[in-house]
């Protein structure tokens, strides 16, 4: 299997709750390699490019506002099937229904309609990973 790289973001809620270390621990415990890491104050241009496929959807503006509300930790990780594997490690988008043992299931909080506050983002395909990594790194 070829090694693939993917983007992981620890969102502002994860950074604010001091969960970056625990999230990194889980990524490394899964066997993925940390290739690059940086703390970013994401601006509107970066987030508009990152979330371009969601522009015009009802959750777009609240998501962008949330992502600009505090620092984000951007990670480039590598490993066999790292895209699929990290998304399984993260759990489903809604922390309330995410399975125990996942990042969102164990560490996420129920924020009602603010599901975007779900600690992490992971690229969903090789194409998205390449595009997103180019934006953030």
JSON list of C-alpha atoms in Angstrom, two decimals:
[
{"chain": "A", "resi": 1, "resn": "UNK", "atom": "CA", "xyz": [0.00, 0.00, 0.00]},
{"chain": "A", "resi": 2, "resn": "UNK", "atom": "CA", "xyz": [1.32, 3.46, -0.83]},
{"chain": "A", "resi": 3, "resn": "UNK", "atom": "CA", "xyz": [1.69, 5.92, 2.03]},
{"chain": "A", "resi": 4, "resn": "UNK", "atom": "CA", "xyz": [-0.74, 8.81, 1.70]},
{"chain": "A", "resi": 5, "resn": "UNK", "atom": "CA", "xyz": [-0.79, 12.19, 3.35]},
{"chain": "A", "resi": 6, "resn": "UNK", "atom": "CA", "xyz": [-3.82, 14.03, 4.67]},
{"chain": "A", "resi": 7, "resn": "UNK", "atom": "CA", "xyz": [-4.73, 17.26, 6.37]},
{"chain": "A", "resi": 8, "resn": "UNK", "atom": "CA", "xyz": [-6.00, 17.23, 9.94]},
{"chain": "A", "resi": 9, "resn": "UNK", "atom": "CA", "xyz": [-7.15, 20.42, 11.63]},
{"chain": "A", "resi": 10, "resn": "UNK", "atom": "CA", "xyz": [-7.64, 20.74, 15.36]},
{"chain": "A", "resi": 11, "resn": "UNK", "atom": "CA", "xyz": [-10.46, 23.28, 15.32]},
{"chain": "A", "resi": 12, "resn": "UNK", "atom": "CA", "xyz": [-10.70, 26.28, 17.66]},
{"chain": "A", "resi": 13, "resn": "UNK", "atom": "CA", "xyz": [-12.79, 24.36, 20.21]},
{"chain": "A", "resi": 14, "resn": "UNK", "atom": "CA", "xyz": [-10.14, 21.63, 20.46]},
{"chain": "A", "resi": 15, "resn": "UNK", "atom": "CA", "xyz": [-7.35, 24.17, 20.86]},
{"chain": "A", "resi": 16, "resn": "UNK", "atom": "CA", "xyz": [-9.33, 26.21, 23.43]},
{"chain": "A", "resi": 17, "resn": "UNK", "atom": "CA", "xyz": [-10.09, 23.08, 25.46]},
{"chain": "A", "resi": 18, "resn": "UNK", "atom": "CA", "xyz": [-6.38, 22.09, 25.47]},
{"chain": "A", "resi": 19, "resn": "UNK", "atom": "CA", "xyz": [-7.08, 18.86, 23.58]},
{"chain": "A", "resi": 20, "resn": "UNK", "atom": "CA", "xyz": [-4.40, 19.25, 20.89]},
{"chain": "A", "resi": 21, "resn": "UNK", "atom": "CA", "xyz": [-1.97, 16.98, 22.75]},
{"chain": "A", "resi": 22, "resn": "UNK", "atom": "CA", "xyz": [-4.58, 14.27, 23.28]},
{"chain": "A", "resi": 23, "resn": "UNK", "atom": "CA", "xyz": [-5.61, 14.42, 19.62]},
{"chain": "A", "resi": 24, "resn": "UNK", "atom": "CA", "xyz": [-1.96, 14.18, 18.54]},
{"chain": "A", "resi": 25, "resn": "UNK", "atom": "CA", "xyz": [-1.45, 11.27, 20.94]},
{"chain": "A", "resi": 26, "resn": "UNK", "atom": "CA", "xyz": [-4.33, 9.38, 19.33]},
{"chain": "A", "resi": 27, "resn": "UNK", "atom": "CA", "xyz": [-3.04, 10.07, 15.81]},
{"chain": "A", "resi": 28, "resn": "UNK", "atom": "CA", "xyz": [0.44, 8.83, 16.73]},
{"chain": "A", "resi": 29, "resn": "UNK", "atom": "CA", "xyz": [-0.92, 5.86, 18.68]},
{"chain": "A", "resi": 30, "resn": "UNK", "atom": "CA", "xyz": [-2.79, 4.83, 15.53]},
{"chain": "A", "resi": 31, "resn": "UNK", "atom": "CA", "xyz": [0.59, 4.66, 13.82]},
{"chain": "A", "resi": 32, "resn": "UNK", "atom": "CA", "xyz": [0.43, 7.75, 11.63]},
{"chain": "A", "resi": 33, "resn": "UNK", "atom": "CA", "xyz": [3.52, 9.89, 11.17]},
{"chain": "A", "resi": 34, "resn": "UNK", "atom": "CA", "xyz": [3.44, 13.59, 11.92]},
{"chain": "A", "resi": 35, "resn": "UNK", "atom": "CA", "xyz": [5.03, 15.27, 8.87]},
{"chain": "A", "resi": 36, "resn": "UNK", "atom": "CA", "xyz": [4.32, 18.93, 9.64]},
{"chain": "A", "resi": 37, "resn": "UNK", "atom": "CA", "xyz": [2.46, 20.98, 12.24]},
{"chain": "A", "resi": 38, "resn": "UNK", "atom": "CA", "xyz": [1.67, 24.66, 12.70]},
{"chain": "A", "resi": 39, "resn": "UNK", "atom": "CA", "xyz": [-0.57, 26.95, 14.70]},
{"chain": "A", "resi": 40, "resn": "UNK", "atom": "CA", "xyz": [-2.64, 29.14, 12.37]},
{"chain": "A", "resi": 41, "resn": "UNK", "atom": "CA", "xyz": [-4.95, 32.11, 12.80]},
{"chain": "A", "resi": 42, "resn": "UNK", "atom": "CA", "xyz": [-7.09, 31.28, 9.78]},
{"chain": "A", "resi": 43, "resn": "UNK", "atom": "CA", "xyz": [-8.32, 34.28, 7.80]},
{"chain": "A", "resi": 44, "resn": "UNK", "atom": "CA", "xyz": [-11.36, 34.66, 5.58]},
{"chain": "A", "resi": 45, "resn": "UNK", "atom": "CA", "xyz": [-9.44, 34.04, 2.34]},
{"chain": "A", "resi": 46, "resn": "UNK", "atom": "CA", "xyz": [-7.97, 30.74, 3.57]},
{"chain": "A", "resi": 47, "resn": "UNK", "atom": "CA", "xyz": [-11.30, 29.52, 4.93]},
{"chain": "A", "resi": 48, "resn": "UNK", "atom": "CA", "xyz": [-13.24, 30.59, 1.82]},
{"chain": "A", "resi": 49, "resn": "UNK", "atom": "CA", "xyz": [-10.84, 28.50, -0.28]},
{"chain": "A", "resi": 50, "resn": "UNK", "atom": "CA", "xyz": [-10.92, 25.58, 2.17]},
{"chain": "A", "resi": 51, "resn": "UNK", "atom": "CA", "xyz": [-14.73, 25.45, 2.37]},
{"chain": "A", "resi": 52, "resn": "UNK", "atom": "CA", "xyz": [-15.46, 26.59, -1.21]},
{"chain": "A", "resi": 53, "resn": "UNK", "atom": "CA", "xyz": [-17.76, 23.63, -1.92]},
{"chain": "A", "resi": 54, "resn": "UNK", "atom": "CA", "xyz": [-20.02, 24.73, 0.95]},
{"chain": "A", "resi": 55, "resn": "UNK", "atom": "CA", "xyz": [-20.44, 28.39, -0.06]},
{"chain": "A", "resi": 56, "resn": "UNK", "atom": "CA", "xyz": [-24.12, 29.30, -0.17]},
{"chain": "A", "resi": 57, "resn": "UNK", "atom": "CA", "xyz": [-25.17, 26.54, 2.24]},
{"chain": "A", "resi": 58, "resn": "UNK", "atom": "CA", "xyz": [-26.87, 27.60, 5.49]},
{"chain": "A", "resi": 59, "resn": "UNK", "atom": "CA", "xyz": [-24.00, 26.39, 7.69]},
{"chain": "A", "resi": 60, "resn": "UNK", "atom": "CA", "xyz": [-21.23, 28.09, 5.68]},
{"chain": "A", "resi": 61, "resn": "UNK", "atom": "CA", "xyz": [-21.10, 31.48, 7.40]},
{"chain": "A", "resi": 62, "resn": "UNK", "atom": "CA", "xyz": [-21.40, 30.12, 10.97]},
{"chain": "A", "resi": 63, "resn": "UNK", "atom": "CA", "xyz": [-18.67, 27.59, 10.15]},
{"chain": "A", "resi": 64, "resn": "UNK", "atom": "CA", "xyz": [-16.29, 30.22, 8.80]},
{"chain": "A", "resi": 65, "resn": "UNK", "atom": "CA", "xyz": [-16.99, 32.50, 11.78]},
{"chain": "A", "resi": 66, "resn": "UNK", "atom": "CA", "xyz": [-16.30, 29.63, 14.16]},
{"chain": "A", "resi": 67, "resn": "UNK", "atom": "CA", "xyz": [-13.07, 28.70, 12.39]},
{"chain": "A", "resi": 68, "resn": "UNK", "atom": "CA", "xyz": [-11.87, 32.33, 12.70]},
{"chain": "A", "resi": 69, "resn": "UNK", "atom": "CA", "xyz": [-12.79, 32.47, 16.41]},
{"chain": "A", "resi": 70, "resn": "UNK", "atom": "CA", "xyz": [-9.43, 31.16, 17.62]},
{"chain": "A", "resi": 71, "resn": "UNK", "atom": "CA", "xyz": [-6.24, 29.41, 16.59]},
{"chain": "A", "resi": 72, "resn": "UNK", "atom": "CA", "xyz": [-6.30, 26.20, 14.56]},
{"chain": "A", "resi": 73, "resn": "UNK", "atom": "CA", "xyz": [-3.59, 23.55, 14.63]},
{"chain": "A", "resi": 74, "resn": "UNK", "atom": "CA", "xyz": [-2.90, 22.29, 11.11]},
{"chain": "A", "resi": 75, "resn": "UNK", "atom": "CA", "xyz": [-1.31, 18.85, 10.79]},
{"chain": "A", "resi": 76, "resn": "UNK", "atom": "CA", "xyz": [0.11, 17.00, 7.82]},
{"chain": "A", "resi": 77, "resn": "UNK", "atom": "CA", "xyz": [0.03, 13.31, 8.69]},
{"chain": "A", "resi": 78, "resn": "UNK", "atom": "CA", "xyz": [1.12, 10.31, 6.66]},
{"chain": "A", "resi": 79, "resn": "UNK", "atom": "CA", "xyz": [0.45, 6.60, 6.72]},
{"chain": "A", "resi": 80, "resn": "UNK", "atom": "CA", "xyz": [-1.23, 3.76, 4.92]},
{"chain": "A", "resi": 81, "resn": "UNK", "atom": "CA", "xyz": [-4.87, 4.74, 4.24]},
{"chain": "A", "resi": 82, "resn": "UNK", "atom": "CA", "xyz": [-4.43, 7.78, 6.51]},
{"chain": "A", "resi": 83, "resn": "UNK", "atom": "CA", "xyz": [-7.41, 9.63, 4.99]},
{"chain": "A", "resi": 84, "resn": "UNK", "atom": "CA", "xyz": [-9.88, 6.84, 5.71]},
{"chain": "A", "resi": 85, "resn": "UNK", "atom": "CA", "xyz": [-8.16, 5.91, 8.95]},
{"chain": "A", "resi": 86, "resn": "UNK", "atom": "CA", "xyz": [-8.16, 9.39, 10.44]},
{"chain": "A", "resi": 87, "resn": "UNK", "atom": "CA", "xyz": [-11.82, 9.91, 9.56]},
{"chain": "A", "resi": 88, "resn": "UNK", "atom": "CA", "xyz": [-12.66, 6.67, 11.39]},
{"chain": "A", "resi": 89, "resn": "UNK", "atom": "CA", "xyz": [-10.51, 7.82, 14.33]},
{"chain": "A", "resi": 90, "resn": "UNK", "atom": "CA", "xyz": [-12.32, 11.18, 14.36]},
{"chain": "A", "resi": 91, "resn": "UNK", "atom": "CA", "xyz": [-15.81, 9.66, 14.45]},
{"chain": "A", "resi": 92, "resn": "UNK", "atom": "CA", "xyz": [-19.00, 10.95, 12.91]},
{"chain": "A", "resi": 93, "resn": "UNK", "atom": "CA", "xyz": [-19.48, 14.69, 12.51]},
{"chain": "A", "resi": 94, "resn": "UNK", "atom": "CA", "xyz": [-22.03, 14.98, 15.32]},
{"chain": "A", "resi": 95, "resn": "UNK", "atom": "CA", "xyz": [-20.23, 14.44, 18.65]},
{"chain": "A", "resi": 96, "resn": "UNK", "atom": "CA", "xyz": [-23.47, 13.33, 20.28]},
{"chain": "A", "resi": 97, "resn": "UNK", "atom": "CA", "xyz": [-23.74, 10.25, 18.08]},
{"chain": "A", "resi": 98, "resn": "UNK", "atom": "CA", "xyz": [-20.03, 9.62, 17.47]},
{"chain": "A", "resi": 99, "resn": "UNK", "atom": "CA", "xyz": [-18.95, 6.21, 18.73]},
{"chain": "A", "resi": 100, "resn": "UNK", "atom": "CA", "xyz": [-17.05, 5.76, 21.97]},
{"chain": "A", "resi": 101, "resn": "UNK", "atom": "CA", "xyz": [-13.34, 5.36, 21.27]},
{"chain": "A", "resi": 102, "resn": "UNK", "atom": "CA", "xyz": [-13.33, 8.07, 18.61]},
{"chain": "A", "resi": 103, "resn": "UNK", "atom": "CA", "xyz": [-12.01, 11.60, 19.12]},
{"chain": "A", "resi": 104, "resn": "UNK", "atom": "CA", "xyz": [-15.47, 13.14, 18.79]},
{"chain": "A", "resi": 105, "resn": "UNK", "atom": "CA", "xyz": [-17.18, 10.36, 20.72]},
{"chain": "A", "resi": 106, "resn": "UNK", "atom": "CA", "xyz": [-14.84, 10.59, 23.70]},
{"chain": "A", "resi": 107, "resn": "UNK", "atom": "CA", "xyz": [-13.97, 14.29, 23.73]},
{"chain": "A", "resi": 108, "resn": "UNK", "atom": "CA", "xyz": [-16.75, 16.06, 21.82]},
{"chain": "A", "resi": 109, "resn": "UNK", "atom": "CA", "xyz": [-19.58, 17.99, 23.40]},
{"chain": "A", "resi": 110, "resn": "UNK", "atom": "CA", "xyz": [-23.19, 18.44, 22.33]},
{"chain": "A", "resi": 111, "resn": "UNK", "atom": "CA", "xyz": [-23.44, 22.04, 21.17]},
{"chain": "A", "resi": 112, "resn": "UNK", "atom": "CA", "xyz": [-26.98, 21.69, 19.80]},
{"chain": "A", "resi": 113, "resn": "UNK", "atom": "CA", "xyz": [-27.15, 23.13, 16.31]},
{"chain": "A", "resi": 114, "resn": "UNK", "atom": "CA", "xyz": [-23.45, 24.08, 16.32]},
{"chain": "A", "resi": 115, "resn": "UNK", "atom": "CA", "xyz": [-22.22, 20.73, 15.02]},
{"chain": "A", "resi": 116, "resn": "UNK", "atom": "CA", "xyz": [-19.21, 22.46, 13.38]},
{"chain": "A", "resi": 117, "resn": "UNK", "atom": "CA", "xyz": [-17.71, 22.62, 16.90]},
{"chain": "A", "resi": 118, "resn": "UNK", "atom": "CA", "xyz": [-16.59, 19.02, 16.64]},
{"chain": "A", "resi": 119, "resn": "UNK", "atom": "CA", "xyz": [-12.88, 19.31, 17.47]},
{"chain": "A", "resi": 120, "resn": "UNK", "atom": "CA", "xyz": [-11.27, 18.15, 14.23]},
{"chain": "A", "resi": 121, "resn": "UNK", "atom": "CA", "xyz": [-11.39, 18.18, 10.45]},
{"chain": "A", "resi": 122, "resn": "UNK", "atom": "CA", "xyz": [-9.91, 15.51, 8.20]},
{"chain": "A", "resi": 123, "resn": "UNK", "atom": "CA", "xyz": [-9.74, 15.50, 4.42]},
{"chain": "A", "resi": 124, "resn": "UNK", "atom": "CA", "xyz": [-12.33, 13.19, 2.85]},
{"chain": "A", "resi": 125, "resn": "UNK", "atom": "CA", "xyz": [-10.51, 12.03, -0.30]},
{"chain": "A", "resi": 126, "resn": "UNK", "atom": "CA", "xyz": [-7.07, 12.05, -1.91]},
{"chain": "A", "resi": 127, "resn": "UNK", "atom": "CA", "xyz": [-8.15, 14.97, -4.09]},
{"chain": "A", "resi": 128, "resn": "UNK", "atom": "CA", "xyz": [-9.39, 16.98, -1.10]},
{"chain": "A", "resi": 129, "resn": "UNK", "atom": "CA", "xyz": [-6.23, 16.15, 0.84]},
{"chain": "A", "resi": 130, "resn": "UNK", "atom": "CA", "xyz": [-3.99, 17.43, -1.96]},
{"chain": "A", "resi": 131, "resn": "UNK", "atom": "CA", "xyz": [-6.04, 20.62, -2.34]},
{"chain": "A", "resi": 132, "resn": "UNK", "atom": "CA", "xyz": [-6.32, 21.27, 1.41]},
{"chain": "A", "resi": 133, "resn": "UNK", "atom": "CA", "xyz": [-2.65, 20.52, 2.15]},
{"chain": "A", "resi": 134, "resn": "UNK", "atom": "CA", "xyz": [-1.64, 23.03, -0.55]},
{"chain": "A", "resi": 135, "resn": "UNK", "atom": "CA", "xyz": [-3.82, 25.67, 1.13]},
{"chain": "A", "resi": 136, "resn": "UNK", "atom": "CA", "xyz": [-2.62, 25.13, 4.70]},
{"chain": "A", "resi": 137, "resn": "UNK", "atom": "CA", "xyz": [1.07, 24.28, 4.11]}
]
